[in-house]
PDB file of C-alpha atoms in Angstrom:
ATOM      1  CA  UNK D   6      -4.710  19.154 -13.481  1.00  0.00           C
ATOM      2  CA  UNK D   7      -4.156  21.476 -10.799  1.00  0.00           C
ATOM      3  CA  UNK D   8      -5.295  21.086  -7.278  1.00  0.00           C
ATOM      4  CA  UNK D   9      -7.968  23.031  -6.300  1.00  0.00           C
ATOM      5  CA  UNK D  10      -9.599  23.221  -2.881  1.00  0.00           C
ATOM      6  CA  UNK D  11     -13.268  22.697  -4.275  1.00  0.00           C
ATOM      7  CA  UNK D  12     -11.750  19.342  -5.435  1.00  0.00           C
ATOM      8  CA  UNK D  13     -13.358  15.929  -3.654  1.00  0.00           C
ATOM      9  CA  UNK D  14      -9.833  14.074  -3.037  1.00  0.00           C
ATOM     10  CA  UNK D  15     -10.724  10.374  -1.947  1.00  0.00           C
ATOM     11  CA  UNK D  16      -8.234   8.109  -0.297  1.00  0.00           C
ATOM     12  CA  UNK D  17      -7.652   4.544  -1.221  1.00  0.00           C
ATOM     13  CA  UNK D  18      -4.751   2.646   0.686  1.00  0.00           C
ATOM     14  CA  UNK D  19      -5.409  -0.199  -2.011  1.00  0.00           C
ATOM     15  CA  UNK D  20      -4.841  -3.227   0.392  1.00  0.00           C
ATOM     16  CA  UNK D  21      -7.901  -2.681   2.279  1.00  0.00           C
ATOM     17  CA  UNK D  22      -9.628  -1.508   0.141  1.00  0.00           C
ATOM     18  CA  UNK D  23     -12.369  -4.245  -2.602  1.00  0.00           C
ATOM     19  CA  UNK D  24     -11.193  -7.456  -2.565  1.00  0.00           C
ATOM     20  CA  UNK D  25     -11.966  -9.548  -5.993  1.00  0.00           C
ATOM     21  CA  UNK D  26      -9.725 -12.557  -5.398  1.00  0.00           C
ATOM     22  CA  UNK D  27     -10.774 -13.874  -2.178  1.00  0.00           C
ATOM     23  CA  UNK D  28      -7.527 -13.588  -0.869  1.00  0.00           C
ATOM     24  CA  UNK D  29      -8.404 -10.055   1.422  1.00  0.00           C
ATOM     25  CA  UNK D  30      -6.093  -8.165  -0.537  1.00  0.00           C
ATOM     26  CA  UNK D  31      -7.850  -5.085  -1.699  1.00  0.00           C
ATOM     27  CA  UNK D  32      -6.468  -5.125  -5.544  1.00  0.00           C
ATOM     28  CA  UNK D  33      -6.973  -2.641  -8.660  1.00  0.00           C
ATOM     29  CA  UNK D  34      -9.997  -4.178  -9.920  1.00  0.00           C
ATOM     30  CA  UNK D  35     -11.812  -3.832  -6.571  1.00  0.00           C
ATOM     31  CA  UNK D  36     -11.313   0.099  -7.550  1.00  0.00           C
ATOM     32  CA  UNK D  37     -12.427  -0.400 -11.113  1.00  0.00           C
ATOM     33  CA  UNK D  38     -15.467  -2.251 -10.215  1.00  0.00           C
ATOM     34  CA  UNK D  39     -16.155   0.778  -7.562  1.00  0.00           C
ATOM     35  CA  UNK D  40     -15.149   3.929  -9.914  1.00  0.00           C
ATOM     36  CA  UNK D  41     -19.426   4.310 -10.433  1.00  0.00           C
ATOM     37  CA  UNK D  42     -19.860   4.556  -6.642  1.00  0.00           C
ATOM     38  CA  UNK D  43     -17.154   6.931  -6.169  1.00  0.00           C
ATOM     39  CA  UNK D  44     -18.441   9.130  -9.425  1.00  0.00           C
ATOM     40  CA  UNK D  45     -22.073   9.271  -7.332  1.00  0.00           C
ATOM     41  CA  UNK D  46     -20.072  10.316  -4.320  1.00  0.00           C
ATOM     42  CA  UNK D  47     -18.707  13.219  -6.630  1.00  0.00           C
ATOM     43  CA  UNK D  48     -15.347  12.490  -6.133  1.00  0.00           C
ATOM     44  CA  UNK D  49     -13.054  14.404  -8.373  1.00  0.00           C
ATOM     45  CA  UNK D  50      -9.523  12.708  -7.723  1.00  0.00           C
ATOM     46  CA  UNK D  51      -8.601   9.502  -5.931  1.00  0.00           C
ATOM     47  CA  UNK D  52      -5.526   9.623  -3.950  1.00  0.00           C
ATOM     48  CA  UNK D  53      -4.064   5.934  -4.229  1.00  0.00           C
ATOM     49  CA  UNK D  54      -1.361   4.872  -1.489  1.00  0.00           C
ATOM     50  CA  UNK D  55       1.921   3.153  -2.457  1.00  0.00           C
ATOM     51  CA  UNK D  56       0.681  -0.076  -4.701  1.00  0.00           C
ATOM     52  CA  UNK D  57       4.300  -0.338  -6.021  1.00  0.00           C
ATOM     53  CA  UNK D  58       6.333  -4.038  -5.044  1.00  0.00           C
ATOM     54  CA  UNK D  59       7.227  -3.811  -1.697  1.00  0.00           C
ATOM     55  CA  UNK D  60       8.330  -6.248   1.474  1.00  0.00           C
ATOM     56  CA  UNK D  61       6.003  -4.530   3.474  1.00  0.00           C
ATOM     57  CA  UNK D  62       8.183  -3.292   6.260  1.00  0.00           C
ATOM     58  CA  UNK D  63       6.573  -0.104   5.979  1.00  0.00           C
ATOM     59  CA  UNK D  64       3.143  -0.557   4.723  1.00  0.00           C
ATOM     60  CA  UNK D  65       4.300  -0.431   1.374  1.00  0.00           C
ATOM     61  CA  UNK D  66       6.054   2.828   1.905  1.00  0.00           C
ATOM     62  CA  UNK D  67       9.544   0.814   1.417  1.00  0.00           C
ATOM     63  CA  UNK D  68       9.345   0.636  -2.349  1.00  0.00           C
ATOM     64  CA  UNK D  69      11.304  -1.908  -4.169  1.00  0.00           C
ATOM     65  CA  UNK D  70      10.564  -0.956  -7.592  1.00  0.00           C
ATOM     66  CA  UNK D  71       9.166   2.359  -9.017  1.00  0.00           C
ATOM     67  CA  UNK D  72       8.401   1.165 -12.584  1.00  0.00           C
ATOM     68  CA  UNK D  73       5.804  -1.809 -11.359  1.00  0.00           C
ATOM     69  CA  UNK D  74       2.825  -2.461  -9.454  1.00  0.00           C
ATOM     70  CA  UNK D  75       2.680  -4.895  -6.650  1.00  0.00           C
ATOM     71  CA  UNK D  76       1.073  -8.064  -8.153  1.00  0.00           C
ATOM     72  CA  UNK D  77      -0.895  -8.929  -5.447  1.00  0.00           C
ATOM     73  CA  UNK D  78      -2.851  -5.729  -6.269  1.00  0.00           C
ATOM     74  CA  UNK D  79      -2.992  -6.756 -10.239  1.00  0.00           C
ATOM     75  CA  UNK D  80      -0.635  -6.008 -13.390  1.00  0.00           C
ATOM     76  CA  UNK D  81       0.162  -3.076 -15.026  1.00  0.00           C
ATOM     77  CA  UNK D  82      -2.492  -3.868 -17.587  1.00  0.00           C
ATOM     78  CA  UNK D  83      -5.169  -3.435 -14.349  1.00  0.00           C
ATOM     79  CA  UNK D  84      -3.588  -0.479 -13.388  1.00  0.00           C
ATOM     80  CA  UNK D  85      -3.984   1.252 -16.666  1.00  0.00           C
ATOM     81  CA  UNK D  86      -7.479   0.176 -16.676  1.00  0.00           C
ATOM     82  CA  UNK D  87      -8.209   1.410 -13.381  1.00  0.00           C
ATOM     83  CA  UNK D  88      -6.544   5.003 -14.746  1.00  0.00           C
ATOM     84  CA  UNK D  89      -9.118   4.906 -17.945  1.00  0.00           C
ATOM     85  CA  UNK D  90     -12.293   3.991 -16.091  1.00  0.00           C
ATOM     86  CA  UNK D  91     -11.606   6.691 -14.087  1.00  0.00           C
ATOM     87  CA  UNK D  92     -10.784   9.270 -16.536  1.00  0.00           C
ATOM     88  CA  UNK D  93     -14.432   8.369 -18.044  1.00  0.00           C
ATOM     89  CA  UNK D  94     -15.931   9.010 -14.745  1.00  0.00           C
ATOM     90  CA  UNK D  95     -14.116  11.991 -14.933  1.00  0.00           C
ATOM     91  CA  UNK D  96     -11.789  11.123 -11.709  1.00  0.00           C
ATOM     92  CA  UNK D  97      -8.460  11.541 -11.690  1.00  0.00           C
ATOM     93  CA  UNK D  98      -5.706  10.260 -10.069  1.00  0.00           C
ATOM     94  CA  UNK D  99      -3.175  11.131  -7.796  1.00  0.00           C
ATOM     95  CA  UNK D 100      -0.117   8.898  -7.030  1.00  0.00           C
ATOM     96  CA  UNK D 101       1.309   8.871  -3.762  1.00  0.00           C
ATOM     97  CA  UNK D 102       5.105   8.533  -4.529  1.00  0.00           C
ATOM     98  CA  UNK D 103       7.329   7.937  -1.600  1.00  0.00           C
ATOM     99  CA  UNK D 104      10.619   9.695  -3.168  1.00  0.00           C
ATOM    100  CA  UNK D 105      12.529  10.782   0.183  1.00  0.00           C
ATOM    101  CA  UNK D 106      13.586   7.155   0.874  1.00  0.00           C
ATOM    102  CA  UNK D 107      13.481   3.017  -0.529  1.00  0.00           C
ATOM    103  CA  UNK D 108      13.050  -0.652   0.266  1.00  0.00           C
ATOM    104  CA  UNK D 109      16.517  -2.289   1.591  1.00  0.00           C
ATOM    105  CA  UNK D 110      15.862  -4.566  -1.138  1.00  0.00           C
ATOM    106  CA  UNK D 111      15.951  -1.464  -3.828  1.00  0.00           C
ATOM    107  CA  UNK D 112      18.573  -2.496  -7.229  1.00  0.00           C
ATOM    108  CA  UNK D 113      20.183   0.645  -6.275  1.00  0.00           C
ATOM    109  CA  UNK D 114      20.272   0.366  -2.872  1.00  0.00           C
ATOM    110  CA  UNK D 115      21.642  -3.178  -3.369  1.00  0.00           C
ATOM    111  CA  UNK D 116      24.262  -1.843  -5.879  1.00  0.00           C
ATOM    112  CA  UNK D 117      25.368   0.865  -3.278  1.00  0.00           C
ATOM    113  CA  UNK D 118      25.623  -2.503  -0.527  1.00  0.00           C
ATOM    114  CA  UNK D 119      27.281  -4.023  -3.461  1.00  0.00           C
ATOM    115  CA  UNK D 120      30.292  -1.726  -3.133  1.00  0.00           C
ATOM    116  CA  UNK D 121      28.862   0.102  -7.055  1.00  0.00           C
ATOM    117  CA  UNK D 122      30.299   3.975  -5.512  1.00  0.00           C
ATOM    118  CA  UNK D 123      27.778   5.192  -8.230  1.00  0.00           C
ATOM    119  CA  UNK D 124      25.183   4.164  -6.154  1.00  0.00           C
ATOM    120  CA  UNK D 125      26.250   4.877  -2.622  1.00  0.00           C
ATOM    121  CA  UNK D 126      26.296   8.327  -4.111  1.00  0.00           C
ATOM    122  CA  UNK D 127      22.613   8.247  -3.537  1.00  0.00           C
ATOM    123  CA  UNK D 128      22.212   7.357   0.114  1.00  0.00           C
ATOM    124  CA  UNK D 129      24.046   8.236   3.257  1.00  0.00           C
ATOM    125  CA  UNK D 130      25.678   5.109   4.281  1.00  0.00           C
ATOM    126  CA  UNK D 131      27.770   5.959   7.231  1.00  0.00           C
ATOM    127  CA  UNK D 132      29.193   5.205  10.896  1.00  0.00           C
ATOM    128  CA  UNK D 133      26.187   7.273  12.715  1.00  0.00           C
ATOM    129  CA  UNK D 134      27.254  10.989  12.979  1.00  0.00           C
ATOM    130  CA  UNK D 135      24.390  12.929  14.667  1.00  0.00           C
ATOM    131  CA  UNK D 136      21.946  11.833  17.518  1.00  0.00           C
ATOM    132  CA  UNK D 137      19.112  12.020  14.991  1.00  0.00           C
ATOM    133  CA  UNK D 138      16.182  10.118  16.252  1.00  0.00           C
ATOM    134  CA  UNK D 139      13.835   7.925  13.768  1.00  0.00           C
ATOM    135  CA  UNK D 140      10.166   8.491  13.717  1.00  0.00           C
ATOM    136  CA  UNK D 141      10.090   5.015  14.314  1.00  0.00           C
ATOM    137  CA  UNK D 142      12.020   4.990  17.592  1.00  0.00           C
ATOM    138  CA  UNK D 143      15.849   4.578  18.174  1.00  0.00           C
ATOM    139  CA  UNK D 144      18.696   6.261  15.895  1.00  0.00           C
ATOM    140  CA  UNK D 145      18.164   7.478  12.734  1.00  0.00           C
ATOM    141  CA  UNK D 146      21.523   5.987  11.998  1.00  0.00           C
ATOM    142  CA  UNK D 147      20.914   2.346  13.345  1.00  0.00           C
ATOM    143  CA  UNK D 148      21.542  -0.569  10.859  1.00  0.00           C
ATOM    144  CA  UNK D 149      18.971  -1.669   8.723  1.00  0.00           C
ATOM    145  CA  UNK D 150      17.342  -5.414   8.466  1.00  0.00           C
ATOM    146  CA  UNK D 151      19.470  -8.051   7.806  1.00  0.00           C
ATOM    147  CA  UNK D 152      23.019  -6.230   7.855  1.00  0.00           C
ATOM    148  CA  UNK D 153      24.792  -6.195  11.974  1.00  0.00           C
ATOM    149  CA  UNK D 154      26.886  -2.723  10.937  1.00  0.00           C
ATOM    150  CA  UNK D 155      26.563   0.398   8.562  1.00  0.00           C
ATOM    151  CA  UNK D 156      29.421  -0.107   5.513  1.00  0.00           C
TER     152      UNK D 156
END
């Protein structure tokens, strides 16, 4: 489907959103049991947030695995639920994939950290080089969690 400005796009960070567990963890079947109220609301396409496994360093934006969903949110089985109640609402679905960057605790990542020269092919693991500044304050080149100095 192409993306249309008369489209209704509704945002769901899933973690707050319905909780059906008890545990306050908005999960996929809070969605499934709210895909009728979202169809009244004439939504046309729900935007989900990262629902991937995470550590949660980065609201879920650090992405451990791309091929799985976060259990605390429900299994793949859920998921692909969720996707086919909404299709018969006619609501679709759009993923927000985080693509630019990973979790620390990424296989590949942890390959590259590993010494696997395959894999530090895909990230720029350095001495710091520029005075790039992070969004989130400090260098853009300062050592990640857990590890004193860059490789």
């Amino acid at each position: 489907m192409a993306l249309d400005k008369t489209k209704v796009i509704y945002q769901i960070y899933p973690k707050s959103y319905k909780d059906t567990t008890g545990n306050g963890i908005g999960d996929f079947r809070g969605i499934i049991e709210k895909m009728p109220y979202l169809s009244e609301l004439g939504v046309d396409m729900v935007w989900l947030n990262p629902f991937y496994p995470s550590p949660q360093r980065d609201n879920g934006y650090d992405i451990s695995d791309y091929t799985a969903v976060n259990s605390v949110f429900g299994d793949m089985a859920d998921f692909e639920e969720m996707v086919r109640v909404g299709k018969e609402h006619k609501i679709d679905f759009m993923l927000d994939m985080v693509l630019n960057h990973c979790s620390t605790e990424h296989e590949w990542f942890q390959k590259a950290l590993a010494g696997d020269k395959y894999y530090q092919d895909f990230y720029f693991i350095q001495d710091q080089t520029t005075d790039w500044l992070s969004k989130f304050g400090g260098s853009a080149w300062a050592p990640f969690w857990g590890y004193g100095e860059i490789l």
